[in-house]
């Protein structure tokens, strides 16, 4: 990593967190090695990188982590990720191919059947925006204005009778309406906008895991220079973090039994029946001829 006047050491990892209504913790990790490393086998051997470790993109590492999770005892309902993964069509197709529901962030330039997603969301009628909570934070519920639209099925992937519905979703800041985040989703046919919002907000749990694992378990307190050392330190810190997460969940459960309410990422589902249902043909025609 380049810094003003010097070169700093930098190690990049791909991590997975697991979240439930009872708590959340980091559960898997992979070290990202750029081509400048994997193409230099002598350098890799000096750092004890296995000879069979080839270059893999972050998306490929994420897919490998998800495959491991699918073979584990963990029940998996949804996947969420930031735009680094969400904008990757191969990643989204991978999730759909394994029948996994997802809500993933995408950049404003993301194309949706041709037009950019920010152009399509810009055509949402005022009544399409709903004020919903994306989950509780340090200062209470995280309220934003949300707009969502169903997308047309793609016959090549969905067949004649789709079992899932694709969506596009936008989150707009209440205090700064010009700040809008965008998402693509694939969900069960019965899923609601509130469900999508809840999952989109769940991604913040990854950041909370990083913060607590660094503060409480020393996740970032290492100066290792070898491959095995990185995995050992990160794995031990993650194990300690998971142990603390279980203890915290047990304590909250005791508190709930005595009349208090445990905190979790699950938002209070608000009763909103109005959902922006796009006429995809009309919207796409408008977007491509504007």
GROMACS .gro file of C-alpha atoms in nm:
model
  290
    1UNK     CA    1   0.000   0.000   0.000
    2UNK     CA    2   0.141   0.340  -0.098
    3UNK     CA    3   0.142   0.622   0.157
    4UNK     CA    4   0.293   0.973   0.127
    5UNK     CA    5   0.669   0.924   0.111
    6UNK     CA    6   0.672   0.554   0.202
    7UNK     CA    7   0.531   0.208   0.140
    8UNK     CA    8   0.320   0.051   0.414
    9UNK     CA    9   0.251  -0.317   0.470
   10UNK     CA   10  -0.106  -0.413   0.386
   11UNK     CA   11  -0.291  -0.744   0.409
   12UNK     CA   12  -0.638  -0.783   0.262
   13UNK     CA   13  -0.881  -1.050   0.369
   14UNK     CA   14  -1.225  -1.165   0.260
   15UNK     CA   15  -1.445  -1.233   0.562
   16UNK     CA   16  -1.788  -1.381   0.628
   17UNK     CA   17  -2.006  -1.297   0.926
   18UNK     CA   18  -2.306  -1.494   1.047
   19UNK     CA   19  -2.599  -1.304   1.195
   20UNK     CA   20  -2.914  -1.418   1.373
   21UNK     CA   21  -3.164  -1.247   1.597
   22UNK     CA   22  -2.953  -1.360   1.894
   23UNK     CA   23  -2.617  -1.225   1.784
   24UNK     CA   24  -2.351  -1.215   1.516
   25UNK     CA   25  -1.986  -1.312   1.469
   26UNK     CA   26  -1.719  -1.371   1.207
   27UNK     CA   27  -1.718  -1.730   1.085
   28UNK     CA   28  -1.473  -1.759   0.794
   29UNK     CA   29  -1.182  -1.582   0.625
   30UNK     CA   30  -0.949  -1.598   0.326
   31UNK     CA   31  -0.630  -1.402   0.259
   32UNK     CA   32  -0.634  -1.221  -0.074
   33UNK     CA   33  -0.310  -1.251  -0.271
   34UNK     CA   34  -0.268  -1.023  -0.575
   35UNK     CA   35  -0.110  -1.147  -0.897
   36UNK     CA   36   0.215  -0.971  -0.804
   37UNK     CA   37   0.242  -1.237  -0.533
   38UNK     CA   38   0.100  -1.547  -0.698
   39UNK     CA   39   0.311  -1.489  -1.011
   40UNK     CA   40   0.627  -1.481  -0.798
   41UNK     CA   41   0.660  -1.834  -0.665
   42UNK     CA   42   0.990  -1.768  -0.488
   43UNK     CA   43   0.829  -1.485  -0.295
   44UNK     CA   44   0.538  -1.712  -0.209
   45UNK     CA   45   0.765  -1.989  -0.084
   46UNK     CA   46   0.954  -1.743   0.135
   47UNK     CA   47   0.622  -1.649   0.297
   48UNK     CA   48   0.520  -2.017   0.324
   49UNK     CA   49   0.235  -1.977   0.075
   50UNK     CA   50   0.135  -2.326  -0.049
   51UNK     CA   51   0.254  -2.407  -0.400
   52UNK     CA   52  -0.099  -2.486  -0.511
   53UNK     CA   53  -0.232  -2.147  -0.403
   54UNK     CA   54  -0.311  -1.968  -0.732
   55UNK     CA   55  -0.450  -1.622  -0.791
   56UNK     CA   56  -0.817  -1.582  -0.698
   57UNK     CA   57  -1.031  -1.271  -0.714
   58UNK     CA   58  -1.213  -1.151  -0.404
   59UNK     CA   59  -1.535  -1.271  -0.562
   60UNK     CA   60  -1.392  -1.618  -0.612
   61UNK     CA   61  -1.274  -1.626  -0.251
   62UNK     CA   62  -1.620  -1.517  -0.136
   63UNK     CA   63  -1.781  -1.795  -0.338
   64UNK     CA   64  -1.546  -2.051  -0.182
   65UNK     CA   65  -1.639  -1.925   0.166
   66UNK     CA   66  -2.010  -1.952   0.087
   67UNK     CA   67  -1.967  -2.307  -0.043
   68UNK     CA   68  -1.801  -2.402   0.285
   69UNK     CA   69  -2.086  -2.242   0.478
   70UNK     CA   70  -2.340  -2.442   0.277
   71UNK     CA   71  -2.172  -2.767   0.383
   72UNK     CA   72  -2.169  -2.660   0.749
   73UNK     CA   73  -2.451  -2.713   1.003
   74UNK     CA   74  -2.531  -2.339   0.991
   75UNK     CA   75  -2.882  -2.269   0.857
   76UNK     CA   76  -2.852  -2.003   0.588
   77UNK     CA   77  -3.150  -1.795   0.480
   78UNK     CA   78  -3.002  -1.487   0.312
   79UNK     CA   79  -2.672  -1.351   0.180
   80UNK     CA   80  -2.580  -0.983   0.184
   81UNK     CA   81  -2.262  -0.812   0.065
   82UNK     CA   82  -2.122  -0.472  -0.027
   83UNK     CA   83  -2.090  -0.339  -0.381
   84UNK     CA   84  -1.746  -0.494  -0.437
   85UNK     CA   85  -1.929  -0.828  -0.461
   86UNK     CA   86  -2.280  -0.714  -0.551
   87UNK     CA   87  -2.174  -0.559  -0.882
   88UNK     CA   88  -2.024  -0.892  -0.990
   89UNK     CA   89  -2.285  -1.068  -1.205
   90UNK     CA   90  -2.099  -1.400  -1.162
   91UNK     CA   91  -2.137  -1.368  -0.786
   92UNK     CA   92  -2.511  -1.300  -0.815
   93UNK     CA   93  -2.562  -1.588  -1.058
   94UNK     CA   94  -2.367  -1.813  -0.822
   95UNK     CA   95  -2.606  -1.728  -0.538
   96UNK     CA   96  -2.910  -1.783  -0.757
   97UNK     CA   97  -2.768  -2.111  -0.883
   98UNK     CA   98  -2.753  -2.234  -0.522
   99UNK     CA   99  -3.106  -2.111  -0.450
  100UNK     CA  100  -2.981  -1.849  -0.205
  101UNK     CA  101  -3.178  -1.533  -0.142
  102UNK     CA  102  -2.970  -1.215  -0.138
  103UNK     CA  103  -2.967  -0.838  -0.105
  104UNK     CA  104  -2.639  -0.694  -0.233
  105UNK     CA  105  -2.524  -0.335  -0.271
  106UNK     CA  106  -2.435  -0.210  -0.620
  107UNK     CA  107  -2.288   0.118  -0.750
  108UNK     CA  108  -2.518   0.382  -0.899
  109UNK     CA  109  -2.380   0.299  -1.242
  110UNK     CA  110  -2.507  -0.060  -1.220
  111UNK     CA  111  -2.704  -0.151  -1.531
  112UNK     CA  112  -3.043  -0.314  -1.485
  113UNK     CA  113  -3.166  -0.467  -1.809
  114UNK     CA  114  -2.988  -0.185  -1.992
  115UNK     CA  115  -3.049   0.143  -1.804
  116UNK     CA  116  -2.850   0.248  -1.497
  117UNK     CA  117  -3.009   0.176  -1.163
  118UNK     CA  118  -2.990   0.540  -1.051
  119UNK     CA  119  -3.186   0.644  -1.364
  120UNK     CA  120  -3.458   0.389  -1.290
  121UNK     CA  121  -3.483   0.478  -0.922
  122UNK     CA  122  -3.498   0.846  -1.020
  123UNK     CA  123  -3.834   0.774  -1.184
  124UNK     CA  124  -3.994   0.637  -0.868
  125UNK     CA  125  -4.315   0.823  -0.780
  126UNK     CA  126  -4.310   1.009  -0.447
  127UNK     CA  127  -4.553   0.760  -0.292
  128UNK     CA  128  -4.310   0.477  -0.363
  129UNK     CA  129  -4.073   0.589  -0.087
  130UNK     CA  130  -4.139   0.428   0.250
  131UNK     CA  131  -3.976   0.518   0.580
  132UNK     CA  132  -3.849   0.192   0.727
  133UNK     CA  133  -3.592   0.086   0.984
  134UNK     CA  134  -3.291  -0.112   0.863
  135UNK     CA  135  -3.225  -0.234   1.216
  136UNK     CA  136  -3.114  -0.093   1.546
  137UNK     CA  137  -2.785   0.090   1.589
  138UNK     CA  138  -2.594   0.257   1.871
  139UNK     CA  139  -2.842   0.548   1.867
  140UNK     CA  140  -3.161   0.352   1.810
  141UNK     CA  141  -3.342   0.242   1.497
  142UNK     CA  142  -3.175   0.327   1.164
  143UNK     CA  143  -3.454   0.489   0.966
  144UNK     CA  144  -3.422   0.568   0.596
  145UNK     CA  145  -3.655   0.624   0.306
  146UNK     CA  146  -3.669   0.316   0.082
  147UNK     CA  147  -3.807   0.249  -0.265
  148UNK     CA  148  -3.828  -0.095  -0.422
  149UNK     CA  149  -3.943  -0.236  -0.754
  150UNK     CA  150  -3.994  -0.585  -0.886
  151UNK     CA  151  -3.789  -0.669  -1.194
  152UNK     CA  152  -3.905  -0.881  -1.487
  153UNK     CA  153  -3.809  -1.247  -1.495
  154UNK     CA  154  -3.528  -1.360  -1.723
  155UNK     CA  155  -3.641  -1.672  -1.907
  156UNK     CA  156  -3.288  -1.808  -1.958
  157UNK     CA  157  -3.239  -1.822  -1.580
  158UNK     CA  158  -3.592  -1.841  -1.439
  159UNK     CA  159  -3.782  -2.063  -1.685
  160UNK     CA  160  -4.157  -2.043  -1.736
  161UNK     CA  161  -4.248  -2.057  -1.367
  162UNK     CA  162  -4.001  -1.853  -1.156
  163UNK     CA  163  -3.969  -1.956  -0.794
  164UNK     CA  164  -3.795  -1.631  -0.696
  165UNK     CA  165  -3.845  -1.262  -0.758
  166UNK     CA  166  -3.569  -1.017  -0.848
  167UNK     CA  167  -3.583  -0.664  -0.711
  168UNK     CA  168  -3.401  -0.334  -0.722
  169UNK     CA  169  -3.392  -0.131  -0.404
  170UNK     CA  170  -3.279   0.216  -0.301
  171UNK     CA  171  -3.199   0.364   0.042
  172UNK     CA  172  -3.220   0.743   0.077
  173UNK     CA  173  -3.089   0.942   0.372
  174UNK     CA  174  -3.357   1.140   0.554
  175UNK     CA  175  -3.121   1.423   0.652
  176UNK     CA  176  -2.936   1.429   0.315
  177UNK     CA  177  -3.179   1.315   0.043
  178UNK     CA  178  -2.911   1.334  -0.225
  179UNK     CA  179  -2.729   1.042  -0.056
  180UNK     CA  180  -2.877   0.727  -0.209
  181UNK     CA  181  -2.749   0.370  -0.191
  182UNK     CA  182  -2.859   0.105  -0.439
  183UNK     CA  183  -2.920  -0.269  -0.417
  184UNK     CA  184  -3.017  -0.571  -0.624
  185UNK     CA  185  -3.203  -0.859  -0.465
  186UNK     CA  186  -3.336  -1.205  -0.533
  187UNK     CA  187  -3.595  -1.327  -0.286
  188UNK     CA  188  -3.873  -1.580  -0.235
  189UNK     CA  189  -4.197  -1.484  -0.407
  190UNK     CA  190  -4.361  -1.403  -0.073
  191UNK     CA  191  -4.084  -1.166   0.043
  192UNK     CA  192  -4.186  -0.808   0.123
  193UNK     CA  193  -4.005  -0.477   0.100
  194UNK     CA  194  -3.961  -0.486   0.478
  195UNK     CA  195  -3.781  -0.821   0.443
  196UNK     CA  196  -3.540  -0.675   0.187
  197UNK     CA  197  -3.475  -0.370   0.403
  198UNK     CA  198  -3.403  -0.588   0.706
  199UNK     CA  199  -3.144  -0.791   0.513
  200UNK     CA  200  -2.983  -0.482   0.358
  201UNK     CA  201  -2.939  -0.338   0.708
  202UNK     CA  202  -2.791  -0.666   0.830
  203UNK     CA  203  -2.470  -0.601   0.633
  204UNK     CA  204  -2.370  -0.346   0.898
  205UNK     CA  205  -2.319  -0.640   1.130
  206UNK     CA  206  -1.999  -0.720   0.940
  207UNK     CA  207  -1.858  -0.379   1.038
  208UNK     CA  208  -1.971  -0.430   1.397
  209UNK     CA  209  -1.796  -0.768   1.401
  210UNK     CA  210  -1.473  -0.610   1.277
  211UNK     CA  211  -1.491  -0.333   1.535
  212UNK     CA  212  -1.557  -0.561   1.831
  213UNK     CA  213  -1.309  -0.829   1.715
  214UNK     CA  214  -1.037  -0.564   1.686
  215UNK     CA  215  -1.120  -0.396   2.016
  216UNK     CA  216  -1.185  -0.707   2.225
  217UNK     CA  217  -0.993  -0.989   2.053
  218UNK     CA  218  -0.693  -0.827   1.885
  219UNK     CA  219  -0.798  -0.915   1.532
  220UNK     CA  220  -0.569  -0.649   1.385
  221UNK     CA  221  -0.290  -0.671   1.642
  222UNK     CA  222  -0.036  -0.877   1.452
  223UNK     CA  223   0.284  -0.827   1.256
  224UNK     CA  224   0.301  -1.160   1.080
  225UNK     CA  225   0.492  -1.195   0.753
  226UNK     CA  226   0.400  -1.552   0.667
  227UNK     CA  227   0.088  -1.714   0.526
  228UNK     CA  228   0.034  -1.966   0.807
  229UNK     CA  229   0.091  -1.701   1.073
  230UNK     CA  230  -0.185  -1.483   0.927
  231UNK     CA  231  -0.436  -1.767   0.927
  232UNK     CA  232  -0.344  -1.874   1.280
  233UNK     CA  233  -0.380  -1.526   1.427
  234UNK     CA  234  -0.701  -1.441   1.242
  235UNK     CA  235  -0.860  -1.777   1.321
  236UNK     CA  236  -0.776  -1.753   1.691
  237UNK     CA  237  -0.915  -1.399   1.712
  238UNK     CA  238  -1.233  -1.509   1.533
  239UNK     CA  239  -1.272  -1.803   1.771
  240UNK     CA  240  -1.241  -1.570   2.070
  241UNK     CA  241  -1.494  -1.334   1.912
  242UNK     CA  242  -1.740  -1.618   1.852
  243UNK     CA  243  -1.700  -1.732   2.214
  244UNK     CA  244  -1.780  -1.382   2.339
  245UNK     CA  245  -2.078  -1.359   2.102
  246UNK     CA  246  -2.222  -1.681   2.246
  247UNK     CA  247  -2.173  -1.557   2.603
  248UNK     CA  248  -2.340  -1.227   2.517
  249UNK     CA  249  -2.635  -1.409   2.359
  250UNK     CA  250  -2.677  -1.624   2.669
  251UNK     CA  251  -2.672  -1.319   2.895
  252UNK     CA  252  -2.931  -1.143   2.679
  253UNK     CA  253  -3.148  -1.453   2.694
  254UNK     CA  254  -3.132  -1.447   3.073
  255UNK     CA  255  -3.226  -1.082   3.065
  256UNK     CA  256  -3.521  -1.153   2.836
  257UNK     CA  257  -3.648  -1.417   3.080
  258UNK     CA  258  -3.648  -1.158   3.357
  259UNK     CA  259  -3.845  -0.904   3.157
  260UNK     CA  260  -3.588  -0.713   2.955
  261UNK     CA  261  -3.556  -0.721   2.577
  262UNK     CA  262  -3.238  -0.833   2.402
  263UNK     CA  263  -3.103  -0.614   2.127
  264UNK     CA  264  -3.050  -0.756   1.780
  265UNK     CA  265  -3.023  -0.653   1.418
  266UNK     CA  266  -3.382  -0.751   1.350
  267UNK     CA  267  -3.592  -0.441   1.288
  268UNK     CA  268  -3.946  -0.397   1.409
  269UNK     CA  269  -4.146  -0.472   1.100
  270UNK     CA  270  -4.367  -0.177   1.021
  271UNK     CA  271  -4.709  -0.219   0.867
  272UNK     CA  272  -4.663  -0.080   0.518
  273UNK     CA  273  -4.880  -0.238   0.251
  274UNK     CA  274  -4.795   0.004  -0.031
  275UNK     CA  275  -4.503  -0.111  -0.246
  276UNK     CA  276  -4.374   0.053  -0.560
  277UNK     CA  277  -4.456  -0.203  -0.829
  278UNK     CA  278  -4.286  -0.101  -1.151
  279UNK     CA  279  -4.426  -0.163  -1.495
  280UNK     CA  280  -4.084  -0.281  -1.622
  281UNK     CA  281  -4.166  -0.235  -1.990
  282UNK     CA  282  -4.280   0.124  -1.946
  283UNK     CA  283  -3.995   0.221  -1.716
  284UNK     CA  284  -3.726   0.066  -1.933
  285UNK     CA  285  -3.870   0.231  -2.243
  286UNK     CA  286  -3.871   0.569  -2.068
  287UNK     CA  287  -3.517   0.525  -1.941
  288UNK     CA  288  -3.377   0.433  -2.281
  289UNK     CA  289  -3.545   0.717  -2.469
  290UNK     CA  290  -3.505   1.003  -2.225
   0.00000   0.00000   0.00000
